[in-house]
PDB file of C-alpha atoms and ligand atoms in Angstrom:
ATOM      1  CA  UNK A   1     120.369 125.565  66.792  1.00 65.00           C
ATOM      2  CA  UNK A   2     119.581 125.857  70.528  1.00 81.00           C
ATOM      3  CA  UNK A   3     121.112 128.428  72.632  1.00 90.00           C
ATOM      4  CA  UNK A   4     123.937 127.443  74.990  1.00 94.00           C
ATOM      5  CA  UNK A   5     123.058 126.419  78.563  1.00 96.00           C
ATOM      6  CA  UNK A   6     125.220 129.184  79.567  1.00 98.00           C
ATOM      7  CA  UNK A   7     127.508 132.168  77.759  1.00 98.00           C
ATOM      8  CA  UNK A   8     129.507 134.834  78.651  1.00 98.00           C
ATOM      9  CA  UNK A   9     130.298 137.535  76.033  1.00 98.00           C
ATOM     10  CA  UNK A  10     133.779 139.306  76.778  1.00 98.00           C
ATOM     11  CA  UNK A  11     132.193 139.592  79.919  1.00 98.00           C
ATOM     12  CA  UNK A  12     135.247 141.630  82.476  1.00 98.00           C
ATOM     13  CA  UNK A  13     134.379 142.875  86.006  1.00 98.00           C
ATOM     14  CA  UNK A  14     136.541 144.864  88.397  1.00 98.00           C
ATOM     15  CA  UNK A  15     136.844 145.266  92.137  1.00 98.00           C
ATOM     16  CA  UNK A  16     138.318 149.352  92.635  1.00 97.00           C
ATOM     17  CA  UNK A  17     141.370 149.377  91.122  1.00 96.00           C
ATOM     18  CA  UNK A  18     141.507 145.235  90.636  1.00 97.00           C
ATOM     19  CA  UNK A  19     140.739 143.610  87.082  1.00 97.00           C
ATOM     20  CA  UNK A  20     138.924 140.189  88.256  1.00 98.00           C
ATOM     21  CA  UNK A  21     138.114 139.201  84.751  1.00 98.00           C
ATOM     22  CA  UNK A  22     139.618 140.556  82.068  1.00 98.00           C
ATOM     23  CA  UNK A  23     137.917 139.491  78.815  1.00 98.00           C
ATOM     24  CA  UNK A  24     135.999 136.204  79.254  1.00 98.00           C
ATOM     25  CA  UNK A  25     133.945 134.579  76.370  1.00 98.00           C
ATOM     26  CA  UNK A  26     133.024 131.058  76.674  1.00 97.00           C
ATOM     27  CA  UNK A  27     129.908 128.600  76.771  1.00 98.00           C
ATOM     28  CA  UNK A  28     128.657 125.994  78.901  1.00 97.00           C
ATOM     29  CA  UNK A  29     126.110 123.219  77.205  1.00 95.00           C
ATOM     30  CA  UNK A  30     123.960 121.243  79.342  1.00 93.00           C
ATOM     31  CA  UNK A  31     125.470 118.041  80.594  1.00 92.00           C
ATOM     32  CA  UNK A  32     128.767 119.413  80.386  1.00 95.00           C
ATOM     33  CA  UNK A  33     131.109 119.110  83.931  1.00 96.00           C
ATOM     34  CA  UNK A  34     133.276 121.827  83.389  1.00 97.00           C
ATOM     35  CA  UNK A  35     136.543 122.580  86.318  1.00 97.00           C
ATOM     36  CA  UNK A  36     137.523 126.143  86.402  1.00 98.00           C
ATOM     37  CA  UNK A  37     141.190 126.032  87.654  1.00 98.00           C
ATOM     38  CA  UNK A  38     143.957 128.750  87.714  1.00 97.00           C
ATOM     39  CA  UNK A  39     145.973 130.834  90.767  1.00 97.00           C
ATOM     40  CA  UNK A  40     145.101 132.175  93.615  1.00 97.00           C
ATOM     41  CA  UNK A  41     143.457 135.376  92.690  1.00 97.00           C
ATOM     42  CA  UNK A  42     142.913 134.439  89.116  1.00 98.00           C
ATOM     43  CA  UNK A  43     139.280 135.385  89.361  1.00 98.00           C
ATOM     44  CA  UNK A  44     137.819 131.765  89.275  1.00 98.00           C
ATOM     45  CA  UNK A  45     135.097 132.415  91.983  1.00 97.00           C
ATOM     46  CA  UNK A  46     134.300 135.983  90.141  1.00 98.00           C
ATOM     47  CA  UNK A  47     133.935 133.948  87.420  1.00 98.00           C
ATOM     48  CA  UNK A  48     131.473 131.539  89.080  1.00 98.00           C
ATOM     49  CA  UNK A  49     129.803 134.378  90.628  1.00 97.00           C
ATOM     50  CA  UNK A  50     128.856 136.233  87.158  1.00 98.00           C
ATOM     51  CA  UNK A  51     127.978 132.607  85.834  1.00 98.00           C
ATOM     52  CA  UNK A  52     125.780 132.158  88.477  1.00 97.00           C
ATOM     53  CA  UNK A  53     124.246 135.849  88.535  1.00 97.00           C
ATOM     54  CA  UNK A  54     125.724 136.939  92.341  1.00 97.00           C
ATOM     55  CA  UNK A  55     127.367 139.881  90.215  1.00 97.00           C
ATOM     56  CA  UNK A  56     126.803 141.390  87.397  1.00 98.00           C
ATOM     57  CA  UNK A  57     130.041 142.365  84.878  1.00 98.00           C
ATOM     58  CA  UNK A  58     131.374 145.931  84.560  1.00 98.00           C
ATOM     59  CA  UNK A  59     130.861 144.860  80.550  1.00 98.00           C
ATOM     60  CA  UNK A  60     129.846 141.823  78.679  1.00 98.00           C
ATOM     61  CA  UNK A  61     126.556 139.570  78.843  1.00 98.00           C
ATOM     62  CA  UNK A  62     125.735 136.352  80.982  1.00 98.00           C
ATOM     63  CA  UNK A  63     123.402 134.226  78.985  1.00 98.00           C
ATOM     64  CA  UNK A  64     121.348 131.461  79.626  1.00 98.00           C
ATOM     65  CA  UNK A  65     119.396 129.822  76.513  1.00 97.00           C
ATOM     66  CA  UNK A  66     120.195 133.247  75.315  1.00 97.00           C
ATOM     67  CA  UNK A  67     118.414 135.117  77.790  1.00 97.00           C
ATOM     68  CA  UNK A  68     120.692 137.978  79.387  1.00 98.00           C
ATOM     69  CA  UNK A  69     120.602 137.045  82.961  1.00 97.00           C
ATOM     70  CA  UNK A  70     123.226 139.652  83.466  1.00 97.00           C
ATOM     71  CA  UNK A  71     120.936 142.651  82.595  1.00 97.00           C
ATOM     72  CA  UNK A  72     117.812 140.865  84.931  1.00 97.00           C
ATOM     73  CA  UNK A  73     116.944 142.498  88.323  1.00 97.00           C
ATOM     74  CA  UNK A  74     118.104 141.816  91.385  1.00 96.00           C
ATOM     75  CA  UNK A  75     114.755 140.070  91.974  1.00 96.00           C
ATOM     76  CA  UNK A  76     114.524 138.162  89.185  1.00 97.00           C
ATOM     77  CA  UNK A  77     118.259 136.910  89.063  1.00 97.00           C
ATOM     78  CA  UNK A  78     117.355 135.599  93.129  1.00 95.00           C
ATOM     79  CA  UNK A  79     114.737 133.785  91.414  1.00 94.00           C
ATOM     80  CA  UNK A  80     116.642 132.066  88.865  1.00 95.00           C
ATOM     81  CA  UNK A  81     119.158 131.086  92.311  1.00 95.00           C
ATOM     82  CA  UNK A  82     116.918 129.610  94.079  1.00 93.00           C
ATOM     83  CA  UNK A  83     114.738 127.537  91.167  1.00 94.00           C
ATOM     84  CA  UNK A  84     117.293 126.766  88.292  1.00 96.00           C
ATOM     85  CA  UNK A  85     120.540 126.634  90.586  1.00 97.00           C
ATOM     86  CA  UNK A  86     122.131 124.242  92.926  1.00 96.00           C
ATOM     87  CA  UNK A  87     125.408 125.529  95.555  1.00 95.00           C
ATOM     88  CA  UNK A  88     127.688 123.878  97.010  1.00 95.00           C
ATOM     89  CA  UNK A  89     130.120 125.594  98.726  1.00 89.00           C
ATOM     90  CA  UNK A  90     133.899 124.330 100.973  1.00 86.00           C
ATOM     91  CA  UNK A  91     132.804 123.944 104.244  1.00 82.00           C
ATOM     92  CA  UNK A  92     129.115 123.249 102.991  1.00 71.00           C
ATOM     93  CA  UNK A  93     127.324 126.023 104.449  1.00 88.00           C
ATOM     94  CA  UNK A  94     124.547 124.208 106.701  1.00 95.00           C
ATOM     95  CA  UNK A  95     122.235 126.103 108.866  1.00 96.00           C
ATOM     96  CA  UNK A  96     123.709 123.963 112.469  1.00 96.00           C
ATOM     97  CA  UNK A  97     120.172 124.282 114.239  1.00 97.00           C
ATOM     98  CA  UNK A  98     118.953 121.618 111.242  1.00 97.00           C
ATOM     99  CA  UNK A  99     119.067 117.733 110.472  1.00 98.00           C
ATOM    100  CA  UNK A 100     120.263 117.090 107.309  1.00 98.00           C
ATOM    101  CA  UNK A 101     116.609 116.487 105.940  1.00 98.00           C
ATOM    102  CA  UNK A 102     115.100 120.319 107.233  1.00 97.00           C
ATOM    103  CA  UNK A 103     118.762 121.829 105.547  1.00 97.00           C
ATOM    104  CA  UNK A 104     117.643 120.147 102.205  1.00 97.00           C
ATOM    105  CA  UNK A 105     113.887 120.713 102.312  1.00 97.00           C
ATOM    106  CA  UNK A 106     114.858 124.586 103.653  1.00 96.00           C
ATOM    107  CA  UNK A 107     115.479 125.576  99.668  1.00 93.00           C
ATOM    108  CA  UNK A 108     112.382 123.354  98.239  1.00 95.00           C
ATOM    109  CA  UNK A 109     110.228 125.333 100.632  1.00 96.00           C
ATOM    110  CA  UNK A 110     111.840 128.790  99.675  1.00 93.00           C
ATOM    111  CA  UNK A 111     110.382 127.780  96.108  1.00 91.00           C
ATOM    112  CA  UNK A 112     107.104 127.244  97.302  1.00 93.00           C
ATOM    113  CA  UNK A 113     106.835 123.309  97.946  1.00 95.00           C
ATOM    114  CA  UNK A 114     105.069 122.337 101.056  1.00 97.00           C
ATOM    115  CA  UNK A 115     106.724 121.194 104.010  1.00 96.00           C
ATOM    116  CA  UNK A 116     105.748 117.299 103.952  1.00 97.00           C
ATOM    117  CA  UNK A 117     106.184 117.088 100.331  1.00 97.00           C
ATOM    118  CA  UNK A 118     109.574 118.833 100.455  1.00 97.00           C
ATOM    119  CA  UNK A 119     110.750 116.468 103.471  1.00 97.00           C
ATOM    120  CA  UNK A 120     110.095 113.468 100.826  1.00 97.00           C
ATOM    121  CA  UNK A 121     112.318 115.172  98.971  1.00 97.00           C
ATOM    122  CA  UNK A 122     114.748 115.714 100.706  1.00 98.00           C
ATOM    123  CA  UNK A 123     114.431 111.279 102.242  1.00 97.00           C
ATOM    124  CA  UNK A 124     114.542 110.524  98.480  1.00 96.00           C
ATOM    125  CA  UNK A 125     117.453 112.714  97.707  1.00 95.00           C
ATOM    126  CA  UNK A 126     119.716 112.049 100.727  1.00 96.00           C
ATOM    127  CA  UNK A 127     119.111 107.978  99.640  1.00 95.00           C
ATOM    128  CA  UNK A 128     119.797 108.532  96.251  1.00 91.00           C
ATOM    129  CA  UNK A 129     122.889 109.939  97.195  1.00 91.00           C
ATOM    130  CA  UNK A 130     123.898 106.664  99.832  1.00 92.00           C
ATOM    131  CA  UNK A 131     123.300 108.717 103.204  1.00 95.00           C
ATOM    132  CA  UNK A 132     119.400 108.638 103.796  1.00 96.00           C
ATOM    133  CA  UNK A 133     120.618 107.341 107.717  1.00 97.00           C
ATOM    134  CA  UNK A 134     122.186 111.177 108.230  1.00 97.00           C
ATOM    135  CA  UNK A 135     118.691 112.534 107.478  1.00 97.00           C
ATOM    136  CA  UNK A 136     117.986 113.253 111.681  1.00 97.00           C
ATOM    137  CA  UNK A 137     121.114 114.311 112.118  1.00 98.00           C
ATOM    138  CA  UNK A 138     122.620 117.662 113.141  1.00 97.00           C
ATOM    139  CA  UNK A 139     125.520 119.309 111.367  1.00 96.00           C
ATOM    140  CA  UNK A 140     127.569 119.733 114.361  1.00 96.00           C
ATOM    141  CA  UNK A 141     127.495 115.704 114.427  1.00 96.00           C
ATOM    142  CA  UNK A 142     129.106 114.827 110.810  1.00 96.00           C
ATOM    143  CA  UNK A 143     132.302 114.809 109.533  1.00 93.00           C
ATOM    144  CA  UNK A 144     132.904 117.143 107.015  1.00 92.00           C
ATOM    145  CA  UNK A 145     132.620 114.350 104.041  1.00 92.00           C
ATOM    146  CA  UNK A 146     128.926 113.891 105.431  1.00 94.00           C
ATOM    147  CA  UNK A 147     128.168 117.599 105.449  1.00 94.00           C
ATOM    148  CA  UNK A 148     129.614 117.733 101.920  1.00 93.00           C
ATOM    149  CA  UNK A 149     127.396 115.053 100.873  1.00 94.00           C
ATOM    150  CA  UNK A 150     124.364 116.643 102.351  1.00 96.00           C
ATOM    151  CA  UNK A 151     125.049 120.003 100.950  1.00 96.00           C
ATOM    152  CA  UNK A 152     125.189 118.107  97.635  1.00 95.00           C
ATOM    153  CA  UNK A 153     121.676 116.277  97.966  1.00 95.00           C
ATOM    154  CA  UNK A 154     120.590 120.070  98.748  1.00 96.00           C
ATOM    155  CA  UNK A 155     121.733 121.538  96.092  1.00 95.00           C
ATOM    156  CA  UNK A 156     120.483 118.184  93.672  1.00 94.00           C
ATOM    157  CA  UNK A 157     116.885 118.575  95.685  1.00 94.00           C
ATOM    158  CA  UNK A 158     115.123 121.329  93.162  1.00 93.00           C
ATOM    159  CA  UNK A 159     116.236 119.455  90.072  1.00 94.00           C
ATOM    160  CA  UNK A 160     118.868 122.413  89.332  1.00 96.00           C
ATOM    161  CA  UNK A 161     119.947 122.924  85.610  1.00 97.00           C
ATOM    162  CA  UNK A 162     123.007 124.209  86.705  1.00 97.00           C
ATOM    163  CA  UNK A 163     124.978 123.476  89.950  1.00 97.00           C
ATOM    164  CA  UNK A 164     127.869 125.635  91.043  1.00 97.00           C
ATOM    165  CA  UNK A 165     130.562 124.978  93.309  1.00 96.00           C
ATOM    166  CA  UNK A 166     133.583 126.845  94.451  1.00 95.00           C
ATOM    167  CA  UNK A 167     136.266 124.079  95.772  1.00 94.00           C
ATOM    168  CA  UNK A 168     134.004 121.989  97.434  1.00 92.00           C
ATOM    169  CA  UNK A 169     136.484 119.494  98.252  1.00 92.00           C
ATOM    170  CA  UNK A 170     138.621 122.271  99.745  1.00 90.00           C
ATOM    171  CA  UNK A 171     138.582 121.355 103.293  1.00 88.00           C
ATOM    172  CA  UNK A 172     138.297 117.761 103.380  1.00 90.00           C
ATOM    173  CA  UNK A 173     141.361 115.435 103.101  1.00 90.00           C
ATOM    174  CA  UNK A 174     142.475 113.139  99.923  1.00 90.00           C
ATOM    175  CA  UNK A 175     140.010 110.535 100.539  1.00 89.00           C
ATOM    176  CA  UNK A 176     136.935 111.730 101.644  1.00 89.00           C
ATOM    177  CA  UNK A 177     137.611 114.649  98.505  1.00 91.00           C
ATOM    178  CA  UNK A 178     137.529 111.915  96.639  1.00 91.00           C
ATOM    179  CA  UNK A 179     134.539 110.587  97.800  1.00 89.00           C
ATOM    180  CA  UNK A 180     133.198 113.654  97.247  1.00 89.00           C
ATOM    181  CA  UNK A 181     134.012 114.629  93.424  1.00 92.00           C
ATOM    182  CA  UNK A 182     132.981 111.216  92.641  1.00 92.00           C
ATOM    183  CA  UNK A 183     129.184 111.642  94.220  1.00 90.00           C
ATOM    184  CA  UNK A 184     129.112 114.917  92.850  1.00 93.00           C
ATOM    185  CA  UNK A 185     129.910 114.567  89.519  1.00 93.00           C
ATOM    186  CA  UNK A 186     128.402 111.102  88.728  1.00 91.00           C
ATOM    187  CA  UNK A 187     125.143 112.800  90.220  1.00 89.00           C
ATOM    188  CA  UNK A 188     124.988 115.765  88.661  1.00 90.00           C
ATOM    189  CA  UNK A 189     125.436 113.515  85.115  1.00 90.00           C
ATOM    190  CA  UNK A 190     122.382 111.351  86.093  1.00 90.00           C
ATOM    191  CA  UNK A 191     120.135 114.116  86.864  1.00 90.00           C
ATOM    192  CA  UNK A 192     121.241 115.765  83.168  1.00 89.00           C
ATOM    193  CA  UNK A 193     122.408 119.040  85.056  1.00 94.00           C
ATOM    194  CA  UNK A 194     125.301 121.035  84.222  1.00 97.00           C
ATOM    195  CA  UNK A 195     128.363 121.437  86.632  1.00 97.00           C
ATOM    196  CA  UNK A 196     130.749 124.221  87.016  1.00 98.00           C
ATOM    197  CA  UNK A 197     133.393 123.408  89.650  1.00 97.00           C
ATOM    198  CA  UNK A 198     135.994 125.588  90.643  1.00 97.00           C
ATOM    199  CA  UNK A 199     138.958 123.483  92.142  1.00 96.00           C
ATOM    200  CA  UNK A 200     142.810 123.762  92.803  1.00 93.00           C
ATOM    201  CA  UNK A 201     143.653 120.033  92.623  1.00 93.00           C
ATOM    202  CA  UNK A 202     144.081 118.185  89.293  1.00 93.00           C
ATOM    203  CA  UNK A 203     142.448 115.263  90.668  1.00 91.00           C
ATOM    204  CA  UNK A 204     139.570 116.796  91.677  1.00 93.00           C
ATOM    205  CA  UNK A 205     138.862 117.997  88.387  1.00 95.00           C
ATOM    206  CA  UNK A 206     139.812 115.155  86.419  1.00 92.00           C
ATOM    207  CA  UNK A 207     136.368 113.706  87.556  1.00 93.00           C
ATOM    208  CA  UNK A 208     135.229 116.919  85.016  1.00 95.00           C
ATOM    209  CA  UNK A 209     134.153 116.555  81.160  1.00 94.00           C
ATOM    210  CA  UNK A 210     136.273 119.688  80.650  1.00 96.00           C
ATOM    211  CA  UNK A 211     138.753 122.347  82.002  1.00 97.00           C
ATOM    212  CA  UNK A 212     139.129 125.998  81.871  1.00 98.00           C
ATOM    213  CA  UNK A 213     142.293 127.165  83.219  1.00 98.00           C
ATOM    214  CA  UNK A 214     142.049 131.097  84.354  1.00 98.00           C
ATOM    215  CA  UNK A 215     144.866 133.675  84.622  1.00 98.00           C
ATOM    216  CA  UNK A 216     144.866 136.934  85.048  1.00 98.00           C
ATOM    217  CA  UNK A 217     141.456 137.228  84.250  1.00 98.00           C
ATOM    218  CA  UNK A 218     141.384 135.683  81.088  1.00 98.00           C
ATOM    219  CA  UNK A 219     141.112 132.030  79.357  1.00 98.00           C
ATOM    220  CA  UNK A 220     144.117 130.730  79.465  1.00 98.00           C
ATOM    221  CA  UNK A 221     143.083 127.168  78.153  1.00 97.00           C
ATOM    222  CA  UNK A 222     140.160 125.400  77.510  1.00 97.00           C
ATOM    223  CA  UNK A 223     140.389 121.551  76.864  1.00 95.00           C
ATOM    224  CA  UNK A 224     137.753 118.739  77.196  1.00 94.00           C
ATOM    225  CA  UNK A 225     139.122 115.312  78.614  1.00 90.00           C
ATOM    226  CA  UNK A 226     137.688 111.787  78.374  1.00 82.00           C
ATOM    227  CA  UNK A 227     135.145 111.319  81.191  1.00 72.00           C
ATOM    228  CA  UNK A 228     136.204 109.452  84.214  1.00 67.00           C
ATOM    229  CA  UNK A 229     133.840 106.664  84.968  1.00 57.00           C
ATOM    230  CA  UNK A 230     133.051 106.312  88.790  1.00 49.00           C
ATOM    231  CA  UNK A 231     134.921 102.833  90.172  1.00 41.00           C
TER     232      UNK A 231
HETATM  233  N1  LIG B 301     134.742 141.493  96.883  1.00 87.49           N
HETATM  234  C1  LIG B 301     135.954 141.823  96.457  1.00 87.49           C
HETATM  235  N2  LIG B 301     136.477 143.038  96.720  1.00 87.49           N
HETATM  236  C2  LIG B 301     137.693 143.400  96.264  1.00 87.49           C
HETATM  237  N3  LIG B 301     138.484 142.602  95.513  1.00 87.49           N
HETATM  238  C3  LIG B 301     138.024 141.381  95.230  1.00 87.49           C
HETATM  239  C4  LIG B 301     136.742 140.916  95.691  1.00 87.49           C
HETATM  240  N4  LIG B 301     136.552 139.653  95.237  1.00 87.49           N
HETATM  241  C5  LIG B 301     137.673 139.337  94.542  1.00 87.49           C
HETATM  242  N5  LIG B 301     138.558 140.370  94.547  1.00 87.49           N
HETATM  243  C6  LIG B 301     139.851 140.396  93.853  1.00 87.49           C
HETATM  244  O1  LIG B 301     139.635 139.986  92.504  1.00 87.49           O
HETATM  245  C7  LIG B 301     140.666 139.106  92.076  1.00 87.49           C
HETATM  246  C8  LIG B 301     140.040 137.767  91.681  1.00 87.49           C
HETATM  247  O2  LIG B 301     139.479 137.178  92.860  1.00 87.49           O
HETATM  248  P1  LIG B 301     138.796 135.763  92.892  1.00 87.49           P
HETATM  249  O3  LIG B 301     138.190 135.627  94.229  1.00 87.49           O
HETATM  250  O4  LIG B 301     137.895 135.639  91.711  1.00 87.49           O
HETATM  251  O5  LIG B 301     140.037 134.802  92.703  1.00 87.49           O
HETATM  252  P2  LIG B 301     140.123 133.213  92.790  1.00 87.49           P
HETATM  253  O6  LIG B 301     140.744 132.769  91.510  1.00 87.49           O
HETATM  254  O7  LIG B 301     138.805 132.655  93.151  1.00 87.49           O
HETATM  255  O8  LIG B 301     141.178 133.016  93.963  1.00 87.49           O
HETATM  256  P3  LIG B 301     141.271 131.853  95.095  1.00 87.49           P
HETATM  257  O9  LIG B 301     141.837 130.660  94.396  1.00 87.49           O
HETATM  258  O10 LIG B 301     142.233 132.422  96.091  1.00 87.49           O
HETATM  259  O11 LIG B 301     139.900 131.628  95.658  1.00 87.49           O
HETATM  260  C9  LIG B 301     141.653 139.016  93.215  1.00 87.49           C
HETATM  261  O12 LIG B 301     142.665 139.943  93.003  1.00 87.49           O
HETATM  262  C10 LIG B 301     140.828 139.398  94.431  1.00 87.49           C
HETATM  263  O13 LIG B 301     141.622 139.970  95.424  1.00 87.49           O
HETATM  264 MG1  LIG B 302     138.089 131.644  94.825  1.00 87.49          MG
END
């Protein structure tokens, strides 16, 4: 049988005298759309972080296609960032001296792509996604919906395997979050990637294939839904 996309083995992490994660097992297959949901403090975006191989657990193993990405270097888990994952983070996290085309060609040419074929791209991606017209234009000049969607075609750009994102609908209202989740998700299942989401509103992740509930640390439930069909 093939390995899991992604697995975490009892995996528990601590901040001083905080327990962030507390016992965590789980797996992630490709093409899966998975919410992570729970309190404030629950250790949902510790939980990302180890998934996505920003930390490393106190104890346990972070697989991927059974490789312990957990126990890489520094070096090599950067690597795996910036060629196998996609971010997205709340308030999208564009460089403001950049169009929208330079801010999704900037990772492509991190990787090693030259600049005109990485500005391609970054025109075919931002199309694909509905909002080739922002491509010239500056951060400073969208509203956050747009900057949302352009973080998205940045993160989409290096044909991820996995994207990550920790409540990116956070700071936009009901309908452009909306918006959002829906060009996210519905993406991220044409391209074949994997998404891990983590998200405080129900509706937001009832765009997912599946939700993991966190609390104190620990699984508290675990339950695949019916996948919502974009309108
Ligand atoms: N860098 C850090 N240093 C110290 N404590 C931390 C750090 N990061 C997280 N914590 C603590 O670990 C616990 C889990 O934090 P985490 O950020 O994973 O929660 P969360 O579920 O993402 O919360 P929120 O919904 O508020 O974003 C919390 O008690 C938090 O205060
Ligand atoms: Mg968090």
């Amino acid at each position: 049988m093939d390995k899991p996309l992604l697995e975490t083995t009892d995996i528990t992490l601590s901040f001083g005298a905080t327990r962030a994660l507390a016992g965590i097992t789980l797996q992630v297959a490709a093409g899966e759309t998975v919410a992570i949901m729970g309190p404030s403090g629950s250790g949902k975006s510790t939980l990302l972080n180890c998934l996505s191989g920003v930390l490393v657990p106190d104890t346990g193993t972070v697989y991927m296609h059974g490789q312990p990405i957990s126990r890489f270097s520094d070096k090599d888990r950067s690597h795996l960032r910036l060629n196998r994952f996609g971010f997205v983070f709340q308030d999208g996290q564009l460089i403001p001296e950049l169009p929208a085309r330079e801010n999704v060609a900037l990772p492509l040419m991190l990787t090693g792509t030259p600049r005109s074929t990485a500005f391609l791209t970054a025109d075919g991606t931002l199309g694909r996604l509905g909002i080739g017209d922002l491509a010239g234009r500056l951060p400073g000049n969208m509203s956050g919906g747009q900057a949302q969607r352009v973080a998205i075609a940045r993160a989409l750009a290096g044909n991820p395997e996995v994207i990550f994102a920790d409540e990116p609908t956070g700071a936009l209202d009901q309908a452009s979050g909306h918006e959002v989740i829906q060009l996210l998700t519905t993406t991220v299942r044409m391209t074949g990637a994997a998404l891990v989401l983590v998200t405080h509103d129900v509706n937001v992740a009832r765009w997912c294939s599946r939700i993991i509930e966190i609390r104190d640390g620990i699984v508290h439930s675990d339950r695949r839904l019916d996948v919502k069909e974009a309108l």
